[in-house]
Amino acid sequence: AQSVTQLGSHVSVSEGALVLLRCNYSSSVPPYLFWYVQYPNQGLQLLLKYTSAATLVKGINGFEAEFKKSETSFHLTKPSAHMSDAAEYFCAVSDNSNQFYFGTGTSLTVIP
Amino acid sequence: KAGVTQTPRYLIKTRGQQVTLSCSPISGHRSVSWYQQTPGQGLQFLFEYFSETQRNKGNFPGRFSGRQFSNSRSEMNVSTLELGDSALYLCASSAEPEQFFGPGTRLTVL
């Protein structure tokens, strides 16, 4: 079975600072990789996805992620944090069976 | 296109009762997956239905069941509710390879 590890269950950054949320996956086949964001009392919203095209993937709200096969990583970054970025972020991996495996989530706090 | 809808949004039940949750996927999507989200366990996969057939299944007891209708709408049922079943239940419809989530049903078991 595949698995996803998100390092750091809580991350705090100052407004305007770099956001870096870490995700590592285990997969024996080229995976599909995703980042989702969840605001309180809402479902998950897709931020971006990697589906074996460009390794640097740009998403919504200024986020991007880079697929590094050698490191089995798919870290999420944003150059400048905004207050509205405060939320829970989930990394997920999927294989050809359409079964998704989610990380445990990282709660992002943005300090004004 | 309308998004994924889930009903009801909030539900309060007592131990031993059963509950049915409903999910309407995005039009044209044939795959529906269900997840349980709790603060301690995160997102846990329950099962996936595709064209009325269960295609994938997570590691949950038989009290948790689901089905999918010919119009792709899906229901999940939990029988003999336990306190630990209190959670946010999320439904996701899929146009592979990505999933689109509904707002969830918040189930509280007293």
CSV table of C-alpha atoms in Angstrom, one decimal:
chain,number,residue,atom,x,y,z
A,1,ALA,CA,0.0,0.0,0.0
A,2,GLN,CA,1.1,3.5,-0.6
A,3,SER,CA,1.6,6.0,2.2
A,4,VAL,CA,2.1,9.8,2.6
A,5,THR,CA,4.0,11.5,5.3
A,6,GLN,CA,3.5,15.2,6.1
A,7,LEU,CA,6.3,16.5,8.3
A,8,GLY,CA,5.0,19.0,10.8
A,9,SER,CA,1.4,18.8,11.9
A,10,HIS,CA,1.5,22.5,12.7
A,11,VAL,CA,3.4,25.2,10.8
A,12,SER,CA,3.4,28.9,11.7
A,13,VAL,CA,4.7,31.6,9.4
A,14,SER,CA,4.6,35.4,9.5
A,15,GLU,CA,2.5,37.2,6.9
A,16,GLY,CA,4.6,37.8,3.8
A,17,ALA,CA,7.0,35.0,4.7
A,18,LEU,CA,7.7,31.9,2.6
A,19,VAL,CA,5.4,29.0,3.2
A,20,LEU,CA,6.9,25.5,3.0
A,21,LEU,CA,4.8,22.4,3.7
A,22,ARG,CA,6.5,19.1,3.4
A,23,CYS,CA,5.2,15.9,1.9
A,24,ASN,CA,6.9,12.6,1.2
A,25,TYR,CA,5.3,9.6,-0.4
A,26,SER,CA,6.1,6.0,-0.8
A,27,SER,CA,5.2,4.5,-4.2
A,28,SER,CA,6.6,1.7,-6.3
A,29,VAL,CA,5.0,3.2,-9.5
A,30,PRO,CA,4.8,6.7,-10.8
A,31,PRO,CA,2.0,8.2,-8.8
A,32,TYR,CA,-0.4,11.0,-9.1
A,33,LEU,CA,0.2,13.6,-6.4
A,34,PHE,CA,-2.1,16.2,-5.0
A,35,TRP,CA,-2.4,19.0,-2.5
A,36,TYR,CA,-5.7,19.9,-1.0
A,37,VAL,CA,-6.7,22.7,1.4
A,38,GLN,CA,-9.5,22.6,3.9
A,39,TYR,CA,-11.0,25.6,5.7
A,40,PRO,CA,-13.0,25.1,8.9
A,41,ASN,CA,-16.3,23.1,8.5
A,42,GLN,CA,-15.7,22.7,4.7
A,43,GLY,CA,-14.7,19.9,2.4
A,44,LEU,CA,-11.3,19.7,0.7
A,45,GLN,CA,-10.5,21.9,-2.2
A,46,LEU,CA,-7.9,21.0,-4.8
A,47,LEU,CA,-4.8,23.3,-4.8
A,48,LEU,CA,-2.8,21.5,-7.4
A,49,LYS,CA,-2.0,18.1,-8.9
A,50,TYR,CA,1.0,16.3,-10.5
A,51,THR,CA,0.1,13.8,-13.2
A,52,SER,CA,3.5,13.1,-14.8
A,53,ALA,CA,3.7,16.2,-16.9
A,54,ALA,CA,5.9,19.1,-15.7
A,55,THR,CA,7.6,18.4,-12.4
A,56,LEU,CA,7.0,22.0,-11.1
A,57,VAL,CA,3.2,22.4,-10.7
A,58,LYS,CA,1.5,25.7,-10.2
A,59,GLY,CA,-1.8,25.8,-8.4
A,60,ILE,CA,-4.4,28.2,-7.2
A,61,ASN,CA,-3.8,31.1,-4.8
A,62,GLY,CA,-0.1,31.4,-5.7
A,63,PHE,CA,0.9,27.9,-4.5
A,64,GLU,CA,3.2,25.6,-6.3
A,65,ALA,CA,4.8,22.2,-5.7
A,66,GLU,CA,7.8,20.4,-7.2
A,67,PHE,CA,7.8,16.6,-7.8
A,68,LYS,CA,11.2,15.2,-6.9
A,69,LYS,CA,11.3,11.5,-7.7
A,70,SER,CA,14.8,10.9,-6.3
A,71,GLU,CA,13.6,12.3,-3.0
A,72,THR,CA,10.0,10.9,-3.2
A,73,SER,CA,8.9,14.4,-2.2
A,74,PHE,CA,6.2,16.8,-3.3
A,75,HIS,CA,6.6,19.9,-1.1
A,76,LEU,CA,4.2,22.7,-1.3
A,77,THR,CA,5.4,26.3,-1.3
A,78,LYS,CA,4.2,29.9,-1.6
A,79,PRO,CA,6.6,32.8,-1.7
A,80,SER,CA,4.5,35.1,0.5
A,81,ALA,CA,2.0,34.0,3.0
A,82,HIS,CA,-1.4,35.8,3.3
A,83,MET,CA,-3.7,35.7,6.3
A,84,SER,CA,-6.3,33.9,4.1
A,85,ASP,CA,-3.9,31.0,3.7
A,86,ALA,CA,-4.5,29.9,7.3
A,87,ALA,CA,-6.1,26.4,6.9
A,88,GLU,CA,-5.4,22.7,7.0
A,89,TYR,CA,-3.4,21.3,4.1
A,90,PHE,CA,-3.4,17.7,2.9
A,91,CYS,CA,-1.0,15.9,0.6
A,92,ALA,CA,-2.4,12.9,-1.2
A,93,VAL,CA,-1.1,10.2,-3.6
A,94,SER,CA,-3.1,8.1,-5.9
A,95,ASP,CA,-2.2,5.2,-8.2
A,96,ASN,CA,-4.0,3.7,-11.2
A,97,SER,CA,-6.6,2.1,-9.0
A,98,ASN,CA,-8.1,5.5,-8.2
A,99,GLN,CA,-7.6,4.9,-4.5
A,100,PHE,CA,-6.3,7.9,-2.7
A,101,TYR,CA,-4.0,8.0,0.3
A,102,PHE,CA,-3.9,11.1,2.4
A,103,GLY,CA,-1.3,12.5,4.8
A,104,THR,CA,-2.4,13.4,8.3
A,105,GLY,CA,-2.5,17.1,7.4
A,106,THR,CA,-0.6,20.3,8.3
A,107,SER,CA,-2.3,23.1,10.0
A,108,LEU,CA,-0.9,26.4,8.8
A,109,THR,CA,-1.1,29.5,11.0
A,110,VAL,CA,-0.3,32.9,9.6
A,111,ILE,CA,0.9,35.4,12.1
A,112,PRO,CA,0.1,39.1,11.3
B,1,LYS,CA,-21.4,22.6,-13.2
B,2,ALA,CA,-22.8,22.1,-9.7
B,3,GLY,CA,-20.3,20.7,-7.2
B,4,VAL,CA,-20.6,17.6,-5.0
B,5,THR,CA,-23.5,17.9,-2.6
B,6,GLN,CA,-24.0,16.0,0.7
B,7,THR,CA,-27.1,15.8,2.8
B,8,PRO,CA,-27.7,16.3,5.6
B,9,ARG,CA,-24.9,18.7,6.6
B,10,TYR,CA,-25.3,18.0,10.3
B,11,LEU,CA,-26.7,15.0,12.2
B,12,ILE,CA,-27.1,14.1,15.8
B,13,LYS,CA,-27.8,10.5,16.7
B,14,THR,CA,-27.6,8.3,19.8
B,15,ARG,CA,-25.6,5.2,20.4
B,16,GLY,CA,-27.1,2.1,18.8
B,17,GLN,CA,-29.0,4.0,16.1
B,18,GLN,CA,-28.3,3.8,12.4
B,19,VAL,CA,-27.7,6.6,10.0
B,20,THR,CA,-27.8,7.1,6.2
B,21,LEU,CA,-25.8,9.8,4.5
B,22,SER,CA,-26.3,10.9,0.9
B,23,CYS,CA,-23.9,12.2,-1.7
B,24,SER,CA,-24.7,13.5,-5.2
B,25,PRO,CA,-21.6,13.7,-7.4
B,26,ILE,CA,-20.7,16.1,-10.1
B,27,SER,CA,-22.7,15.4,-13.2
B,28,GLY,CA,-20.9,12.9,-15.4
B,29,HIS,CA,-18.7,11.5,-12.6
B,30,ARG,CA,-19.2,7.8,-12.1
B,31,SER,CA,-16.8,7.3,-9.1
B,32,VAL,CA,-17.8,8.2,-5.6
B,33,SER,CA,-15.5,7.8,-2.6
B,34,TRP,CA,-16.3,8.1,1.1
B,35,TYR,CA,-13.9,9.2,3.9
B,36,GLN,CA,-14.2,9.6,7.6
B,37,GLN,CA,-12.3,12.5,9.1
B,38,THR,CA,-11.6,12.8,12.8
B,39,PRO,CA,-9.1,15.0,14.7
B,40,GLY,CA,-7.1,11.9,15.9
B,41,GLN,CA,-7.1,9.8,12.8
B,42,GLY,CA,-7.1,12.3,10.0
B,43,LEU,CA,-8.8,11.3,6.7
B,44,GLN,CA,-9.5,7.6,6.5
B,45,PHE,CA,-10.8,5.9,3.3
B,46,LEU,CA,-14.0,4.0,3.7
B,47,PHE,CA,-14.9,2.8,0.2
B,48,GLU,CA,-15.2,3.8,-3.5
B,49,TYR,CA,-18.1,3.0,-5.8
B,50,PHE,CA,-17.9,3.0,-9.6
B,51,SER,CA,-20.9,2.3,-11.8
B,52,GLU,CA,-22.8,0.9,-8.9
B,53,THR,CA,-20.1,-1.5,-7.9
B,54,GLN,CA,-17.8,-1.2,-4.9
B,55,ARG,CA,-14.3,-1.0,-6.4
B,56,ASN,CA,-12.1,-0.2,-3.4
B,57,LYS,CA,-12.6,-0.7,0.3
B,58,GLY,CA,-10.8,0.6,3.3
B,59,ASN,CA,-10.3,-1.0,6.7
B,60,PHE,CA,-13.6,-0.4,8.4
B,61,PRO,CA,-16.0,-2.8,10.2
B,62,GLY,CA,-19.0,-4.2,8.5
B,63,ARG,CA,-21.2,-1.7,10.2
B,64,PHE,CA,-20.2,0.8,7.5
B,65,SER,CA,-21.7,0.1,4.2
B,66,GLY,CA,-22.5,1.9,1.0
B,67,ARG,CA,-24.2,1.7,-2.3
B,68,GLN,CA,-24.4,3.6,-5.5
B,69,PHE,CA,-27.4,4.1,-7.7
B,70,SER,CA,-27.7,4.2,-11.5
B,71,ASN,CA,-27.6,8.0,-11.5
B,72,SER,CA,-24.2,7.8,-9.6
B,73,ARG,CA,-25.7,9.1,-6.4
B,74,SER,CA,-24.3,7.3,-3.4
B,75,GLU,CA,-25.4,6.6,0.1
B,76,MET,CA,-23.4,5.3,3.1
B,77,ASN,CA,-25.0,3.7,6.1
B,78,VAL,CA,-23.6,3.2,9.5
B,79,SER,CA,-25.5,0.7,11.8
B,80,THR,CA,-25.3,0.4,15.5
B,81,LEU,CA,-23.6,3.7,16.0
B,82,GLU,CA,-20.8,4.1,18.5
B,83,LEU,CA,-19.5,7.2,20.1
B,84,GLY,CA,-16.3,6.8,18.1
B,85,ASP,CA,-18.3,7.2,14.9
B,86,SER,CA,-18.6,10.9,15.6
B,87,ALA,CA,-16.8,12.5,12.6
B,88,LEU,CA,-17.0,14.5,9.5
B,89,TYR,CA,-17.9,12.2,6.6
B,90,LEU,CA,-16.7,13.4,3.3
B,91,CYS,CA,-17.8,12.3,-0.1
B,92,ALA,CA,-15.7,12.8,-3.2
B,93,SER,CA,-16.6,12.3,-6.8
B,94,SER,CA,-13.9,11.6,-9.3
B,95,ALA,CA,-13.0,12.3,-12.9
B,96,GLU,CA,-9.8,10.4,-12.7
B,97,PRO,CA,-7.2,11.1,-11.6
B,98,GLU,CA,-8.5,13.8,-9.3
B,99,GLN,CA,-11.2,13.9,-6.7
B,100,PHE,CA,-13.7,16.7,-5.9
B,101,PHE,CA,-15.0,16.9,-2.4
B,102,GLY,CA,-18.3,17.8,-1.0
B,103,PRO,CA,-18.7,19.9,2.2
B,104,GLY,CA,-19.2,16.9,4.4
B,105,THR,CA,-21.8,15.6,6.9
B,106,ARG,CA,-20.9,16.3,10.5
B,107,LEU,CA,-22.2,13.3,12.5
B,108,THR,CA,-22.4,13.5,16.3
B,109,VAL,CA,-23.1,10.4,18.3
B,110,LEU,CA,-24.3,10.9,21.8
